[in-house]
Tab-separated table of C-alpha atoms in Angstrom:
chain	number	residue	atom	x	y	z
T	1	MET	CA	-29.126	36.279	-22.746
T	2	ALA	CA	-26.916	37.071	-19.640
T	3	GLY	CA	-29.369	35.269	-17.482
T	4	ASP	CA	-29.384	32.123	-19.523
T	5	THR	CA	-25.520	32.244	-19.310
T	6	PHE	CA	-25.545	32.425	-15.530
T	7	GLU	CA	-28.004	29.586	-15.382
T	8	LEU	CA	-25.794	27.480	-17.389
T	9	TRP	CA	-22.645	28.229	-15.427
T	10	LYS	CA	-24.542	27.353	-12.173
T	11	ASN	CA	-25.730	24.213	-13.636
T	12	GLN	CA	-22.323	23.011	-14.757
T	13	CYS	CA	-20.560	24.014	-11.555
T	14	LEU	CA	-22.995	22.210	-9.135
T	15	SER	CA	-23.131	19.089	-11.270
T	16	LYS	CA	-19.580	18.551	-11.424
T	17	CYS	CA	-17.704	16.437	-9.012
T	18	ASP	CA	-15.906	17.874	-5.795
T	19	PHE	CA	-12.102	17.392	-6.428
T	20	SER	CA	-11.093	18.654	-3.055
T	21	LYS	CA	-9.240	16.262	-0.606
T	22	LYS	CA	-12.389	15.713	1.519
T	23	GLY	CA	-14.729	15.508	-1.625
T	24	SER	CA	-17.578	17.069	0.288
T	25	VAL	CA	-18.949	20.345	1.693
T	26	ASP	CA	-17.734	20.695	5.502
T	27	ASP	CA	-20.618	19.834	7.887
T	28	ASP	CA	-20.421	23.132	9.806
T	29	ILE	CA	-21.273	25.123	6.597
T	30	CYS	CA	-23.747	22.665	4.587
T	31	HIS	CA	-26.578	24.674	5.639
T	32	ILE	CA	-25.096	27.889	4.538
T	33	VAL	CA	-24.035	26.644	1.100
T	34	SER	CA	-27.489	24.794	0.522
T	35	PHE	CA	-29.141	28.158	1.551
T	36	ILE	CA	-26.974	30.339	-1.171
T	37	ASN	CA	-27.600	27.596	-3.801
T	38	SER	CA	-31.178	27.717	-3.315
T	39	HIS	CA	-31.296	31.244	-4.694
T	40	ASP	CA	-31.183	31.915	-8.287
T	41	ARG	CA	-28.957	34.726	-8.196
T	42	TYR	CA	-26.116	32.845	-6.388
T	43	PHE	CA	-24.200	29.770	-6.407
T	44	THR	CA	-21.074	28.759	-4.456
T	45	THR	CA	-17.860	27.716	-6.197
T	46	SER	CA	-15.651	26.579	-3.298
T	47	SER	CA	-15.657	26.675	0.390
T	48	CYS	CA	-13.751	25.501	3.579
T	49	SER	CA	-15.341	25.822	6.953
T	50	GLY	CA	-11.901	26.510	8.550
T	51	ARG	CA	-9.128	24.211	9.647
T	52	ILE	CA	-6.200	23.373	11.662
T	53	ILE	CA	-3.493	21.710	9.538
T	54	LEU	CA	0.115	20.469	9.883
T	55	PHE	CA	1.609	19.879	6.681
T	56	ASP	CA	5.264	18.552	5.790
T	57	GLY	CA	7.264	19.336	2.818
T	58	ALA	CA	10.571	20.000	1.109
T	59	CYS	CA	12.171	23.451	1.632
T	60	ASP	CA	10.508	24.697	-1.514
T	61	CYS	CA	7.102	23.709	-0.588
T	62	GLN	CA	5.808	27.197	-0.785
T	63	VAL	CA	6.705	27.167	-4.447
T	64	GLN	CA	5.892	23.483	-5.356
T	65	LYS	CA	2.905	22.699	-3.034
T	66	ARG	CA	2.247	19.451	-4.814
T	67	ASN	CA	5.522	18.293	-2.897
T	68	CYS	CA	3.686	19.004	0.535
T	69	SER	CA	1.963	16.221	2.643
T	70	TRP	CA	-0.637	16.553	5.200
T	71	LEU	CA	0.317	15.322	8.446
T	72	PHE	CA	-2.734	16.239	10.383
T	73	VAL	CA	-5.839	18.170	9.599
T	74	THR	CA	-9.121	18.893	11.388
T	75	HIS	CA	-12.048	21.318	11.083
T	76	GLN	CA	-12.734	21.375	14.862
T	77	LYS	CA	-10.711	22.189	17.747
T	78	CYS	CA	-7.840	19.677	18.569
T	79	GLN	CA	-5.770	18.130	21.106
T	80	SER	CA	-1.862	18.816	21.613
T	81	GLU	CA	-1.248	14.904	21.621
T	82	ASP	CA	-2.821	14.395	18.284
T	83	VAL	CA	-0.577	17.184	16.661
T	84	LEU	CA	2.562	15.909	18.472
T	85	THR	CA	2.005	12.386	17.358
T	86	SER	CA	1.664	13.832	13.706
T	87	LEU	CA	4.544	15.852	14.061
T	88	GLU	CA	6.932	13.135	14.999
T	89	LYS	CA	6.253	11.770	11.428
T	90	SER	CA	7.778	14.774	9.753
T	91	VAL	CA	10.787	14.091	7.470
T	92	GLY	CA	11.080	17.562	6.201
T	93	ASP	CA	9.880	21.215	7.108
T	94	ALA	CA	6.775	20.902	8.930
T	95	THR	CA	4.378	23.912	9.488
T	96	LEU	CA	1.370	24.303	11.678
T	97	LYS	CA	-1.368	26.571	10.438
T	98	PHE	CA	-4.794	27.762	11.024
T	99	GLU	CA	-6.958	28.761	7.904
T	100	PRO	CA	-10.236	30.448	8.811
T	101	PHE	CA	-13.487	30.052	6.991
T	102	VAL	CA	-13.691	30.941	3.248
T	103	LEU	CA	-16.283	31.023	0.633
T	104	HIS	CA	-16.613	31.910	-3.008
T	105	VAL	CA	-19.906	32.737	-4.431
T	106	GLN	CA	-20.560	33.566	-7.860
T	107	CYS	CA	-23.420	36.318	-8.507
T	108	LYS	CA	-25.524	37.044	-11.444
T	109	LYS	CA	-25.159	40.932	-11.073
T	110	LEU	CA	-22.664	43.222	-9.506
T	111	GLU	CA	-25.351	44.600	-7.060
T	112	ASP	CA	-25.943	41.021	-5.827
T	113	ALA	CA	-22.406	40.748	-5.130
T	114	GLN	CA	-22.406	44.052	-3.242
T	115	LEU	CA	-25.072	42.779	-0.999
T	116	LEU	CA	-23.077	39.612	-0.185
T	117	HIS	CA	-19.988	41.666	0.435
T	118	THR	CA	-21.898	43.973	2.849
T	119	VAL	CA	-23.290	40.870	4.892
T	120	ALA	CA	-19.541	39.475	4.991
T	121	VAL	CA	-18.047	42.626	6.301
T	122	ASN	CA	-20.570	43.395	8.876
T	123	SER	CA	-20.237	39.665	10.173
T	124	GLY	CA	-16.412	40.171	10.634
T	125	PHE	CA	-14.988	38.755	7.354
T	126	ARG	CA	-13.416	42.284	6.651
T	127	ASN	CA	-10.809	40.858	4.023
T	128	SER	CA	-13.695	40.016	1.502
T	129	GLY	CA	-13.441	41.309	-1.760
T	130	ILE	CA	-15.342	41.062	-5.330
T	131	THR	CA	-13.694	40.328	-8.500
T	132	VAL	CA	-14.897	40.448	-12.205
T	133	GLY	CA	-13.581	38.050	-14.776
T	134	LYS	CA	-13.022	38.822	-18.387
T	135	LYS	CA	-15.934	36.502	-19.448
T	136	GLY	CA	-18.133	38.582	-16.913
T	137	LYS	CA	-18.207	36.150	-14.112
T	138	ILE	CA	-18.855	38.044	-10.705
T	139	ILE	CA	-17.064	36.371	-7.899
T	140	ILE	CA	-17.267	37.378	-4.004
T	141	ALA	CA	-14.702	36.023	-1.708
T	142	VAL	CA	-15.832	35.926	1.958
T	143	ARG	CA	-12.688	35.845	4.083
T	144	SER	CA	-10.967	37.251	7.146
T	145	THR	CA	-7.483	37.740	8.338
T	146	HIS	CA	-7.123	35.837	11.755
T	147	CYS	CA	-4.959	33.109	10.135
T	148	LEU	CA	-1.889	31.494	12.010
T	149	GLU	CA	1.181	29.824	10.464
T	150	VAL	CA	4.158	28.615	12.321
T	151	PRO	CA	7.113	26.460	11.277
T	152	VAL	CA	7.668	23.767	13.696
T	153	SER	CA	10.156	21.350	12.197
T	154	HIS	CA	13.148	21.514	9.894
T	155	ARG	CA	14.368	18.554	8.002
T	156	GLY	CA	12.586	16.283	10.276
T	157	THR	CA	13.898	17.956	13.431
T	158	VAL	CA	11.411	19.389	15.921
T	159	LEU	CA	11.994	23.148	16.488
T	160	ILE	CA	9.651	23.671	19.318
T	161	THR	CA	9.158	22.533	22.889
T	162	ASP	CA	5.979	20.533	24.007
T	163	GLN	CA	5.056	23.591	26.122
T	164	TYR	CA	5.310	25.897	23.225
T	165	LEU	CA	3.242	23.291	20.932
T	166	ASP	CA	0.524	23.301	23.705
T	167	PHE	CA	0.541	27.160	23.312
T	168	LEU	CA	0.251	27.178	19.515
T	169	VAL	CA	-2.575	24.518	19.627
T	170	GLY	CA	-4.460	26.786	22.413
T	171	VAL	CA	-4.165	29.632	20.249
T	172	SER	CA	-5.433	27.739	17.138
T	173	ASN	CA	-8.280	26.429	19.123
T	174	GLN	CA	-9.229	29.835	20.223
T	175	LYS	CA	-9.176	31.092	16.568
T	176	MET	CA	-11.311	28.027	15.501
T	177	GLU	CA	-14.004	29.181	18.294
T	178	GLU	CA	-14.022	32.759	17.011
T	179	ASN	CA	-14.315	31.354	13.698
T	180	HIS	CA	-17.528	29.242	14.183
T	181	LYS	CA	-19.192	32.312	15.898
T	182	ARG	CA	-18.389	34.340	12.848
T	183	ILE	CA	-19.805	31.799	10.554
T	184	GLU	CA	-23.228	31.695	12.389
T	185	ARG	CA	-23.105	35.449	12.566
T	186	PHE	CA	-22.761	35.554	8.713
T	187	TYR	CA	-25.447	32.959	8.243
T	188	GLU	CA	-27.834	35.016	10.430
T	189	CYS	CA	-27.273	38.164	8.454
T	190	LEU	CA	-27.248	36.170	5.151
T	191	LYS	CA	-30.894	34.996	5.904
T	192	THR	CA	-31.998	38.533	6.631
T	193	ALA	CA	-30.416	40.011	3.481
T	194	LEU	CA	-31.660	37.276	1.005
T	195	GLN	CA	-34.904	36.208	2.100
T	196	PRO	CA	-36.731	39.600	1.504
T	197	GLN	CA	-35.455	39.731	-1.861
T	198	GLU	CA	-38.634	37.750	-3.159
T	199	GLN	CA	-40.962	39.915	-0.889
T	200	ASN	CA	-39.271	43.098	-2.323
T	201	CYS	CA	-39.954	42.057	-5.802
T	202	ILE	CA	-43.622	41.503	-5.250
T	203	LEU	CA	-43.995	44.668	-3.475
T	204	LYS	CA	-42.171	46.363	-6.297
T	205	GLU	CA	-44.526	45.035	-8.750
T	206	ALA	CA	-47.489	46.050	-6.625
T	207	ALA	CA	-45.962	49.606	-6.311
T	208	ASP	CA	-45.628	50.068	-10.053
T	209	LYS	CA	-49.320	49.142	-10.517
T	210	LYS	CA	-50.468	51.429	-7.777
T	211	PRO	CA	-48.242	54.516	-7.107
T	212	ILE	CA	-48.199	55.742	-3.432
T	213	TYR	CA	-46.541	58.472	-1.651
T	214	ARG	CA	-44.198	57.948	1.374
T	215	ARG	CA	-43.195	60.543	3.855
T	216	ARG	CA	-40.224	58.640	5.144
T	217	ARG	CA	-37.047	57.638	3.637
T	218	ARG	CA	-37.216	54.080	2.401
T	219	ARG	CA	-34.862	51.807	4.285
T	220	THR	CA	-32.251	50.074	2.071
T	221	GLN	CA	-31.499	46.398	2.025
T	222	ASP	CA	-28.046	47.361	3.310
T	223	ASP	CA	-29.774	49.066	6.396
T	224	SER	CA	-31.461	45.992	7.175
T	225	VAL	CA	-28.326	43.870	6.872
T	226	THR	CA	-26.243	46.323	9.010
T	227	ASP	CA	-29.205	46.337	11.624
T	228	CYS	CA	-29.134	42.525	11.818
T	229	CYS	CA	-25.484	42.308	12.237
T	230	GLN	CA	-25.322	44.922	14.982
T	231	SER	CA	-28.367	43.097	16.729
T	232	VAL	CA	-26.352	39.776	16.741
T	233	ASN	CA	-23.224	41.556	17.750
T	234	ASP	CA	-25.209	43.255	20.723
T	235	HIS	CA	-26.642	39.847	21.706
T	236	ASN	CA	-23.213	38.342	21.893
T	237	GLU	CA	-21.821	41.351	23.958
T	238	ASN	CA	-24.795	41.247	26.305
T	239	SER	CA	-24.208	37.279	26.784
T	240	GLU	CA	-20.555	38.094	27.758
T	241	GLU	CA	-21.427	40.606	29.996
T	242	GLU	CA	-23.940	38.439	31.886
T	243	THR	CA	-21.251	35.839	32.124
T	244	VAL	CA	-18.872	38.401	33.740
T	245	CYS	CA	-21.487	39.431	36.275
T	246	ASP	CA	-22.302	35.962	37.134
T	247	LEU	CA	-18.695	35.264	37.975
T	248	LEU	CA	-18.410	38.586	39.916
T	249	PHE	CA	-21.343	37.458	42.323
T	250	LEU	CA	-20.059	33.753	42.674
């Protein structure tokens, strides 16, 4: 019965309209969302690949978000000139903000959520967490803490210099670049964690029919996920070391 309920939730969620401002999944994470939704134990409920946003609003904008207006938004790196042009349109209290990748996934069982949580944490999304609702809905939120939020105008008056705006945009772009690296690291670890599931089920059925003895400790799925993420991290570190060496010999 629980499985039927999960399937019903999944069909309802994936068939409803996207009411976000963009109205569709961000291009940089389409492959991740599609991959997760292709598995019968998971489906995505909301997502954002990460964005740099300049929004304007009244002094009580944090309390009443509906009073805020977006002056500028991008899911890629940006130029200071574009942000400055948008900032000049401010009539209230404008804030420049970087929001990293976030993904919410509903899971069939708690152990399914725990597996995704391991993948997320080992990929650099250390602020990820699992919640269980009153109706039994199990949701994992994949998220990190490398955010940025700076007020840049008050009542339409710009508070910062062009030089400081260049600095803020540079920091935001660095965070966006790191964000994209973590997304790809998450995807690589995710493939390792989820693809063997069907194979493990087949092996388990075979093992039930024909018992065998093992002398070595059986590696758990979490071990494989951790090894995968460590391998990706080692590759990134080696690439950085090679770049440094190349610069030294130039």
